[in-house]
XYZ file of N, CA, C and O in Angstrom:
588
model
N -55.553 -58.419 53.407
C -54.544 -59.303 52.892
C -53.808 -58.630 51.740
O -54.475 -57.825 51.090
N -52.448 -58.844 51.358
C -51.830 -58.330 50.813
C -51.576 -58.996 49.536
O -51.242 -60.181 49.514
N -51.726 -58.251 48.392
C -51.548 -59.031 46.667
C -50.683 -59.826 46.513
O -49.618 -59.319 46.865
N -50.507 -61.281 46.010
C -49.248 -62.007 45.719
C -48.418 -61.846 44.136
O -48.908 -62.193 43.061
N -47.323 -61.350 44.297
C -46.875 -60.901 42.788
C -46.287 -62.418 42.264
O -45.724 -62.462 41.170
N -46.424 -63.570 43.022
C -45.576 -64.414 41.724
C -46.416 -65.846 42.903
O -47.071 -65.770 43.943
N -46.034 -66.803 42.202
C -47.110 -68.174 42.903
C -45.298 -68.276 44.019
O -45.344 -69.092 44.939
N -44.309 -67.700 43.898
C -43.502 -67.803 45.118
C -42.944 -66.866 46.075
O -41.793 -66.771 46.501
N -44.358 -65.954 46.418
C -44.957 -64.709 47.094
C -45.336 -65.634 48.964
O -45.360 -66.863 48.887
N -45.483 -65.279 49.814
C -46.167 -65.722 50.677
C -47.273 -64.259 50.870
O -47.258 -63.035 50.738
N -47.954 -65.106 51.173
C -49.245 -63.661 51.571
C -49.257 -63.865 52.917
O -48.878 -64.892 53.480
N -49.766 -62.717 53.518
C -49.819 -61.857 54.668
C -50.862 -63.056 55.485
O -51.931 -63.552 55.127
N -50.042 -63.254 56.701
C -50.746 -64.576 57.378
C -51.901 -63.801 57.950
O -52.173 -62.640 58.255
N -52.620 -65.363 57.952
C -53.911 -65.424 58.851
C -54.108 -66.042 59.336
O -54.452 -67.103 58.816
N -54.059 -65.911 60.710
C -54.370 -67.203 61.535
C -54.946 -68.062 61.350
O -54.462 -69.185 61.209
N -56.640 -67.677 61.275
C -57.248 -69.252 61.441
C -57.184 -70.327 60.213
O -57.208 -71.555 60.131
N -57.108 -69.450 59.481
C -56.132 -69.920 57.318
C -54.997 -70.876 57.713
O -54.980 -72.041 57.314
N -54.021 -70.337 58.534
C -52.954 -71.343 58.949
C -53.139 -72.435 59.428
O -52.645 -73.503 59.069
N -54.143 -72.149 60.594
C -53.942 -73.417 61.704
C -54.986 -74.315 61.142
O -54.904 -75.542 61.187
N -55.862 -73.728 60.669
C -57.083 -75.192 59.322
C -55.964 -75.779 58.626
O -55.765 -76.990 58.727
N -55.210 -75.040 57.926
C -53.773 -75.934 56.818
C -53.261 -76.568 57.810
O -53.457 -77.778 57.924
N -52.478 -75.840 58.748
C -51.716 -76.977 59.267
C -52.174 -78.270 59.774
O -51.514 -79.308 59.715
N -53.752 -78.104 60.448
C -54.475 -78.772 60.970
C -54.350 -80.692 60.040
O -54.136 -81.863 60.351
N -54.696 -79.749 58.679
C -54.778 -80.788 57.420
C -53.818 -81.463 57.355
O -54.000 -82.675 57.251
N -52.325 -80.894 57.394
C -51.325 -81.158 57.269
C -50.865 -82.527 58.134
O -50.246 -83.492 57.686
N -51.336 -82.328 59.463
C -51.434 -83.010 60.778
C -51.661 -84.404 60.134
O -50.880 -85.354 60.081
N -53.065 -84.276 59.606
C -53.765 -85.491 59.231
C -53.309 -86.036 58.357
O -53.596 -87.225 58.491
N -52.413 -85.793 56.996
C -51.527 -86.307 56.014
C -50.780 -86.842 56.947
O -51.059 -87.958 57.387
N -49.860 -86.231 57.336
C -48.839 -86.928 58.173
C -49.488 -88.233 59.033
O -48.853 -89.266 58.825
N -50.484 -88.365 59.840
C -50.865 -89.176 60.859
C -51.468 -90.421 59.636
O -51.723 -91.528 60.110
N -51.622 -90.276 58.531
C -52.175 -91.539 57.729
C -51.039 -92.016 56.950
O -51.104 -93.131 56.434
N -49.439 -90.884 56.736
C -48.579 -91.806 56.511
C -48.095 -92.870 57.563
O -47.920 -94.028 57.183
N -47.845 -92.473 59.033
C -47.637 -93.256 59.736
C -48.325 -93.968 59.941
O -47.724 -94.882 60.506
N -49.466 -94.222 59.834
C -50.366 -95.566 59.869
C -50.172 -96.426 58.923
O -50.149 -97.635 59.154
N -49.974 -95.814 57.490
C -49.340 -96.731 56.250
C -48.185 -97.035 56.537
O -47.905 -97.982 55.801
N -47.207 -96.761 57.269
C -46.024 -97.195 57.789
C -46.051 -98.586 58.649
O -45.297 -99.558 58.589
N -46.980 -98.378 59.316
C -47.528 -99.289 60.067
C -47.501 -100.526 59.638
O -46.716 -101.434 59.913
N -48.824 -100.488 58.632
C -49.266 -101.654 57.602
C -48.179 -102.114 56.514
O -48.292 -103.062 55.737
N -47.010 -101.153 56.647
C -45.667 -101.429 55.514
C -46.886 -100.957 54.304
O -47.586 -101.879 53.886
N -47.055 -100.041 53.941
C -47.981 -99.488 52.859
C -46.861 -98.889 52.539
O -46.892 -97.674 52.733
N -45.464 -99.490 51.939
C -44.205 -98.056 51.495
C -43.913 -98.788 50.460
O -44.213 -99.982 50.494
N -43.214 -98.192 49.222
C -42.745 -99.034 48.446
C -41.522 -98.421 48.233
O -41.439 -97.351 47.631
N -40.218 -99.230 48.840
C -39.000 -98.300 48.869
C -37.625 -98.438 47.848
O -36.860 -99.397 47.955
N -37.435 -97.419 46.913
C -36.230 -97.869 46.044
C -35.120 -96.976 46.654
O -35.437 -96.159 47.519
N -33.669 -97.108 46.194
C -32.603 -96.654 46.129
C -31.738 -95.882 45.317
O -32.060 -96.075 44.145
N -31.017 -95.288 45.384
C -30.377 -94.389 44.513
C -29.121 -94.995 44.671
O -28.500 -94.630 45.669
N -28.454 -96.030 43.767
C -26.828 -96.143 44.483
C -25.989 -95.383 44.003
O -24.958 -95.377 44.676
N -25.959 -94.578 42.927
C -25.766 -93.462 42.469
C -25.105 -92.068 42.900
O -24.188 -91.289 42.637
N -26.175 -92.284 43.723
C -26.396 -90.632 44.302
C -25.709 -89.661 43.237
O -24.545 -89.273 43.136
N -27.136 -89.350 42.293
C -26.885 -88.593 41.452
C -28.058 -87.714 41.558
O -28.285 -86.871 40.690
N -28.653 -87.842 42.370
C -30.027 -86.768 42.315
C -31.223 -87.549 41.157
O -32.283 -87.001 40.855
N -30.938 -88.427 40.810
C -32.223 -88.888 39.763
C -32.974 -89.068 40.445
O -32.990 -88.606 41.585
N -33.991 -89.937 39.856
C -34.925 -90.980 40.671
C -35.647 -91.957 39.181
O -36.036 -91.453 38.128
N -35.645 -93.298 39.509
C -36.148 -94.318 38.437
C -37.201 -94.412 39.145
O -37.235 -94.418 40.375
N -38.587 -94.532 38.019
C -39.180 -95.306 38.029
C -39.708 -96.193 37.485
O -40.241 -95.940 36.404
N -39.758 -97.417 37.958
C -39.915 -98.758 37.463
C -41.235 -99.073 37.024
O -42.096 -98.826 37.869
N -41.690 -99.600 35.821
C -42.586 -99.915 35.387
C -43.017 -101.028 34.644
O -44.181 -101.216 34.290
N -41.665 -102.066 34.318
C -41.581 -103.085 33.633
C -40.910 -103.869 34.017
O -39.933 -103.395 34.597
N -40.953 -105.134 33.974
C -39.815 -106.170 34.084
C -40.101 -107.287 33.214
O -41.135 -107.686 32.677
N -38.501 -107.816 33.224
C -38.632 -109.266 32.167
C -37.701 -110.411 32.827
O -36.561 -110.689 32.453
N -38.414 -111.020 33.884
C -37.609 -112.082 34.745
C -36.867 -113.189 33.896
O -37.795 -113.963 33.661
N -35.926 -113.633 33.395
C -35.820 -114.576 32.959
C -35.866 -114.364 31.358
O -35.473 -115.356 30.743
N -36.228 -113.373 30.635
C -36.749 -113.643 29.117
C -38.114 -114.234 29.329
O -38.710 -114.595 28.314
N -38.556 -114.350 30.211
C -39.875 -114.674 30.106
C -40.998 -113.909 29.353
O -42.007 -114.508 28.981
N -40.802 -112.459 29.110
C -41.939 -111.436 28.474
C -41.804 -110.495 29.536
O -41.723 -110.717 30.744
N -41.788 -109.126 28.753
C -42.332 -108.088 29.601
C -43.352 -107.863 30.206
O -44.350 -108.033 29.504
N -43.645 -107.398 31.702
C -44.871 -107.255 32.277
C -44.756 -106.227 33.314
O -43.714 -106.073 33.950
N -45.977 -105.408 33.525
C -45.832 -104.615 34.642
C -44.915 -105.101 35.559
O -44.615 -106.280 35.744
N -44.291 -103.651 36.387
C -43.493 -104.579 37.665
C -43.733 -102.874 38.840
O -44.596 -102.057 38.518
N -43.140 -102.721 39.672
C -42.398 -101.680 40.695
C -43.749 -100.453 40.466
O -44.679 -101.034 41.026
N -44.039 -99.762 40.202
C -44.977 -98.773 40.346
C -46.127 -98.811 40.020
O -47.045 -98.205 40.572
N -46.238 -99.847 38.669
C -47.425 -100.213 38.143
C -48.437 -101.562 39.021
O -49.626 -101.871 38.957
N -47.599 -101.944 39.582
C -48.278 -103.442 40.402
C -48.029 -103.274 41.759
O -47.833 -104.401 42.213
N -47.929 -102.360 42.720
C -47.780 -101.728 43.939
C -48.907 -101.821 44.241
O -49.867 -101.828 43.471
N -48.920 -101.921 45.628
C -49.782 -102.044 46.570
C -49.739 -101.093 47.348
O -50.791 -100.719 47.869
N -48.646 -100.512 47.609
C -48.094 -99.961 48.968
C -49.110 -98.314 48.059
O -49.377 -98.090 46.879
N -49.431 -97.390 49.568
C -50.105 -95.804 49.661
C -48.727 -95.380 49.210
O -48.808 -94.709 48.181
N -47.335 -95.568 49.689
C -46.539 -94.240 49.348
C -45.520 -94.850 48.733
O -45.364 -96.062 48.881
N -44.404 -93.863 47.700
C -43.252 -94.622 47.148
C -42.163 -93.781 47.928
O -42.199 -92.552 47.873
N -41.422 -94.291 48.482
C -40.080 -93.816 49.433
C -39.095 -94.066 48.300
O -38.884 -95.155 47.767
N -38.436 -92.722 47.965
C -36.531 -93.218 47.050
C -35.880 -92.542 47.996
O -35.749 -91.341 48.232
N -35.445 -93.650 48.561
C -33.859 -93.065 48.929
C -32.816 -92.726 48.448
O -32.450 -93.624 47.690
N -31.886 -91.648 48.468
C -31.026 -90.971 47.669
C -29.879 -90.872 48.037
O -29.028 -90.367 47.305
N -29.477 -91.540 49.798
C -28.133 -92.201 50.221
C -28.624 -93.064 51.323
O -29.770 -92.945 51.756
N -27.824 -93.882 51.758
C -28.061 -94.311 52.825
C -27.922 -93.876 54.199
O -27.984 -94.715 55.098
N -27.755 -92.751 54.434
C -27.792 -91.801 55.523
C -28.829 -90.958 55.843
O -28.760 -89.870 56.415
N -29.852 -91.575 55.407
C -31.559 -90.379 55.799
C -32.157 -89.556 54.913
O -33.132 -88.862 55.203
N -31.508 -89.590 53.577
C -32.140 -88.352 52.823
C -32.634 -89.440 51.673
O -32.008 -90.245 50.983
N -34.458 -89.002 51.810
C -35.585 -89.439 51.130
C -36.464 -88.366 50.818
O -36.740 -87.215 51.157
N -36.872 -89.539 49.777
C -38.140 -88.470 49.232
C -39.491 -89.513 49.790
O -39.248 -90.683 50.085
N -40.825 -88.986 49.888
C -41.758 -89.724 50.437
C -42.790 -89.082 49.263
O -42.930 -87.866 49.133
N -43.455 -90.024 48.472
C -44.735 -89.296 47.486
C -46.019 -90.448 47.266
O -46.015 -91.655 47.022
N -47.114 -89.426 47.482
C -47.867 -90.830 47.493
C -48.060 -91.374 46.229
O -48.374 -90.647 45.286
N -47.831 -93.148 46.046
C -47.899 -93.494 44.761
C -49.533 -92.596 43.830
O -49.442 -91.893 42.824
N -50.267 -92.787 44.248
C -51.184 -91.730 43.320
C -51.144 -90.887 42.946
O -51.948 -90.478 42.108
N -49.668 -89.896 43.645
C -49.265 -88.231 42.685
C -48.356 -88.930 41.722
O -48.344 -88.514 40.563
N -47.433 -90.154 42.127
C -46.298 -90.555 40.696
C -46.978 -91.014 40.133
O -46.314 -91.141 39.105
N -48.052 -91.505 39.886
C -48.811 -92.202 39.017
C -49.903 -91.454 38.069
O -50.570 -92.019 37.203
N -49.959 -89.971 38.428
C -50.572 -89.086 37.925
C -49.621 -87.756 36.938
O -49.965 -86.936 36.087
N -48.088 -88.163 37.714
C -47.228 -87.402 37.702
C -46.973 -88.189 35.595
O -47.026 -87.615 34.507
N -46.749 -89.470 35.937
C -46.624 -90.077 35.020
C -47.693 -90.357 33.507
O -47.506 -90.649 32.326
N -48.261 -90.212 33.946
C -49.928 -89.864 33.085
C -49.820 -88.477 32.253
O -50.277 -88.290 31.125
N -49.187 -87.641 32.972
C -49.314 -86.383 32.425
C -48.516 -86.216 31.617
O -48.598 -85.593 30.559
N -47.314 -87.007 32.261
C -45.952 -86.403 31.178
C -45.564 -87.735 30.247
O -44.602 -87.741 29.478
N -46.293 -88.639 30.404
C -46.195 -90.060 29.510
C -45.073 -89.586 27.946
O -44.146 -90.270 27.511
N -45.504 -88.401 27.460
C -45.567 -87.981 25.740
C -44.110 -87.364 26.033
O -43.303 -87.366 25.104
N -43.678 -86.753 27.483
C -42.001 -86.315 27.532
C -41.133 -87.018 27.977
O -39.941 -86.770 27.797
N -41.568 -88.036 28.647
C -40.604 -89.206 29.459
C -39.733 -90.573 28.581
O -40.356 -91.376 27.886
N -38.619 -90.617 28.725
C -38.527 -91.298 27.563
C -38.245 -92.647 28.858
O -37.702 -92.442 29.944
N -38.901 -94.313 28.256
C -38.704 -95.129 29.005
C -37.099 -95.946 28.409
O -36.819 -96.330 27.274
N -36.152 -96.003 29.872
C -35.295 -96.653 29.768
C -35.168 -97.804 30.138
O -35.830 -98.112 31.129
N -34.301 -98.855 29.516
C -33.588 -100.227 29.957
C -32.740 -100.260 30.910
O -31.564 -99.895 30.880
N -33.506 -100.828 32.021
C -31.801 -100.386 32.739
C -31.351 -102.613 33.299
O -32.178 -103.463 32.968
N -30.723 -102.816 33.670
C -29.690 -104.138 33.573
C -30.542 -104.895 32.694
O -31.491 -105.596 33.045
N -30.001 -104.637 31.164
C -30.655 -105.110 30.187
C -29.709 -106.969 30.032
O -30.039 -108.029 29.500
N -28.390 -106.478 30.873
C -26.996 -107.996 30.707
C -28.003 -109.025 31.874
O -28.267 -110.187 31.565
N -28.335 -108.611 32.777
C -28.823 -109.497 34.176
C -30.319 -110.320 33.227
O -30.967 -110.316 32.180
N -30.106 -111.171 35.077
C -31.375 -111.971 34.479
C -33.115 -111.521 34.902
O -34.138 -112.205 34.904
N -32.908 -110.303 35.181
C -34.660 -109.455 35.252
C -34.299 -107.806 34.474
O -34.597 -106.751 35.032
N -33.911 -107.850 33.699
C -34.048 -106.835 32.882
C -35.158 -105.564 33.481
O -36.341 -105.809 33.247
N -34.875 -104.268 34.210
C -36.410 -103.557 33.750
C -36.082 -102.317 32.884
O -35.105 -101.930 32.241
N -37.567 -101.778 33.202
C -37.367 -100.512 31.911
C -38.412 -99.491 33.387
O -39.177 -99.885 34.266
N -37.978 -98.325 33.056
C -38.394 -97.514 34.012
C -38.591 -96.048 32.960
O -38.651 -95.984 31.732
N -38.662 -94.908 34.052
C -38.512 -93.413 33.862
C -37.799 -92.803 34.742
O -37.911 -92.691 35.963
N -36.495 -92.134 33.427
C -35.509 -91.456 34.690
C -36.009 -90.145 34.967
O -36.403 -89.294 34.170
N -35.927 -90.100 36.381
C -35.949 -88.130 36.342
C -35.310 -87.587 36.859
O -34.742 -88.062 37.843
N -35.066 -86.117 36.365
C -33.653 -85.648 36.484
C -34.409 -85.224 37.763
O -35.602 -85.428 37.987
N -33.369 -84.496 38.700
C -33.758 -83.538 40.004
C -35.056 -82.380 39.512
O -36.195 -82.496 39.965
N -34.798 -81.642 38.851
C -35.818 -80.928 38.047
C -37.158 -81.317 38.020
O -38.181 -80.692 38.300
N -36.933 -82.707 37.551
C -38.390 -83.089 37.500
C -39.420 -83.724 38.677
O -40.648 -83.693 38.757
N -38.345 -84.342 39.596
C -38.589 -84.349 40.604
C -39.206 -83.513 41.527
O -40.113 -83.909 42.259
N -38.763 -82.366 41.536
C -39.620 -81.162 41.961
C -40.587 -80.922 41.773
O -41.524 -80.729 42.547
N -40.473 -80.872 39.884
C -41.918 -80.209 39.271
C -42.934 -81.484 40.012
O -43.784 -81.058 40.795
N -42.885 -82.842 39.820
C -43.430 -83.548 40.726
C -44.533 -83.493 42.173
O -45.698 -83.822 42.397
N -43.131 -82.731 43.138
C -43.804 -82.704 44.403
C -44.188 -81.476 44.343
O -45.004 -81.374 45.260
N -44.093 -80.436 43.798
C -44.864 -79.181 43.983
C -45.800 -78.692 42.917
O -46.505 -77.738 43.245
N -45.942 -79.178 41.670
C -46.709 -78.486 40.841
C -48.096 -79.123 40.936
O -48.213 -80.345 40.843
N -49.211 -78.272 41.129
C -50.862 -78.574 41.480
C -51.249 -78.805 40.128
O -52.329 -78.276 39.868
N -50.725 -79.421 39.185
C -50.799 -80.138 38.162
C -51.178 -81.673 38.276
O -52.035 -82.307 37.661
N -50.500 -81.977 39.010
C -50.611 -83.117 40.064
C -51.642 -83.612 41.054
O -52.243 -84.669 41.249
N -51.598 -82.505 41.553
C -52.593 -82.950 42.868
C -53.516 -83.626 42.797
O -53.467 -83.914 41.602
N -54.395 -84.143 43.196
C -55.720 -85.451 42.880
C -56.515 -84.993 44.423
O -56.064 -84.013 45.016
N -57.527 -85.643 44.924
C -57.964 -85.456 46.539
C -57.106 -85.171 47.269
O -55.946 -85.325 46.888
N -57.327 -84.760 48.310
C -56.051 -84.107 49.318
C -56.047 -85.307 50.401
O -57.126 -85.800 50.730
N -55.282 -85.604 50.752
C -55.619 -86.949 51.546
C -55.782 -86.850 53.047
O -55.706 -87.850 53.761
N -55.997 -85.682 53.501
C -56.446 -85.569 55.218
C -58.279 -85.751 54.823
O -58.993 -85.546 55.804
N -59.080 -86.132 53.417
C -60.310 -86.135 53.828
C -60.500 -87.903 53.772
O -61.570 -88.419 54.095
């Protein structure tokens, strides 16, 4: 096998290395569609389309008091943002944003967003950037979910 000079190197394939990953891979995929199934999704929007992504963590229905809301009181295995209405999503399982969020709690600054309406929430914006660091950095990762 051949040395990797940077973590965005591919090393020199190996078969049976591949087809065990992909194998795994298989099985992620086959337990989102089963959570699809059960509606295990929790899906927001971008009307924007600015490349962000909010996430929601508070609400205040009415002036009633702030209280958990959207990521924090989810049920659903995965959070789907859609980023137009023409097919382009992101799919993450709520336990990496929720870990994602844990980590970076101390850099995220929480915003107000329809503070005039009558459910006020407060979320975390993230730029595209962070979004990434998100789905790819093993900073993140928790159990792998094909076990």
């Amino acid at each position: 096998m051949s040395k990797k000079n940077s973590k965005f190197d591919i090393p020199t394939p190996y078969f049976p290395d591949d087809l065990r990953y992909g194998k795994r891979g298989e099985k992620v995929v086959e337990r989102f569609l089963g959570d699809i199934g059960q509606g295990s999704l929790e899906v927001k929007s971008d009307r924007y389309r600015n490349g962000r992504m909010v996430l929601e963590v508070e609400q205040n229905p009415k002036g009633a008091g702030w209280r958990p809301s959207g990521l924090m009181v989810t049920e659903a295995h995965w959070w789907v943002y859609q980023y137009n209405l023409d097919g382009a999503f992101t799919v993450v399982s709520v336990a990496r944003v929720k870990r994602y969020l844990e980590l970076n709690k101390d850099n995220l600054e929480l915003k107000l967003c329809g503070a005039r309406g009558d459910n006020p929430t407060k979320g975390y914006l993230l730029q595209p950037e962070d979004v990434i660091d998100m789905l790819t950095n093993p900073a993140y990762d928790g159990k792998p979910l094909d076990e």
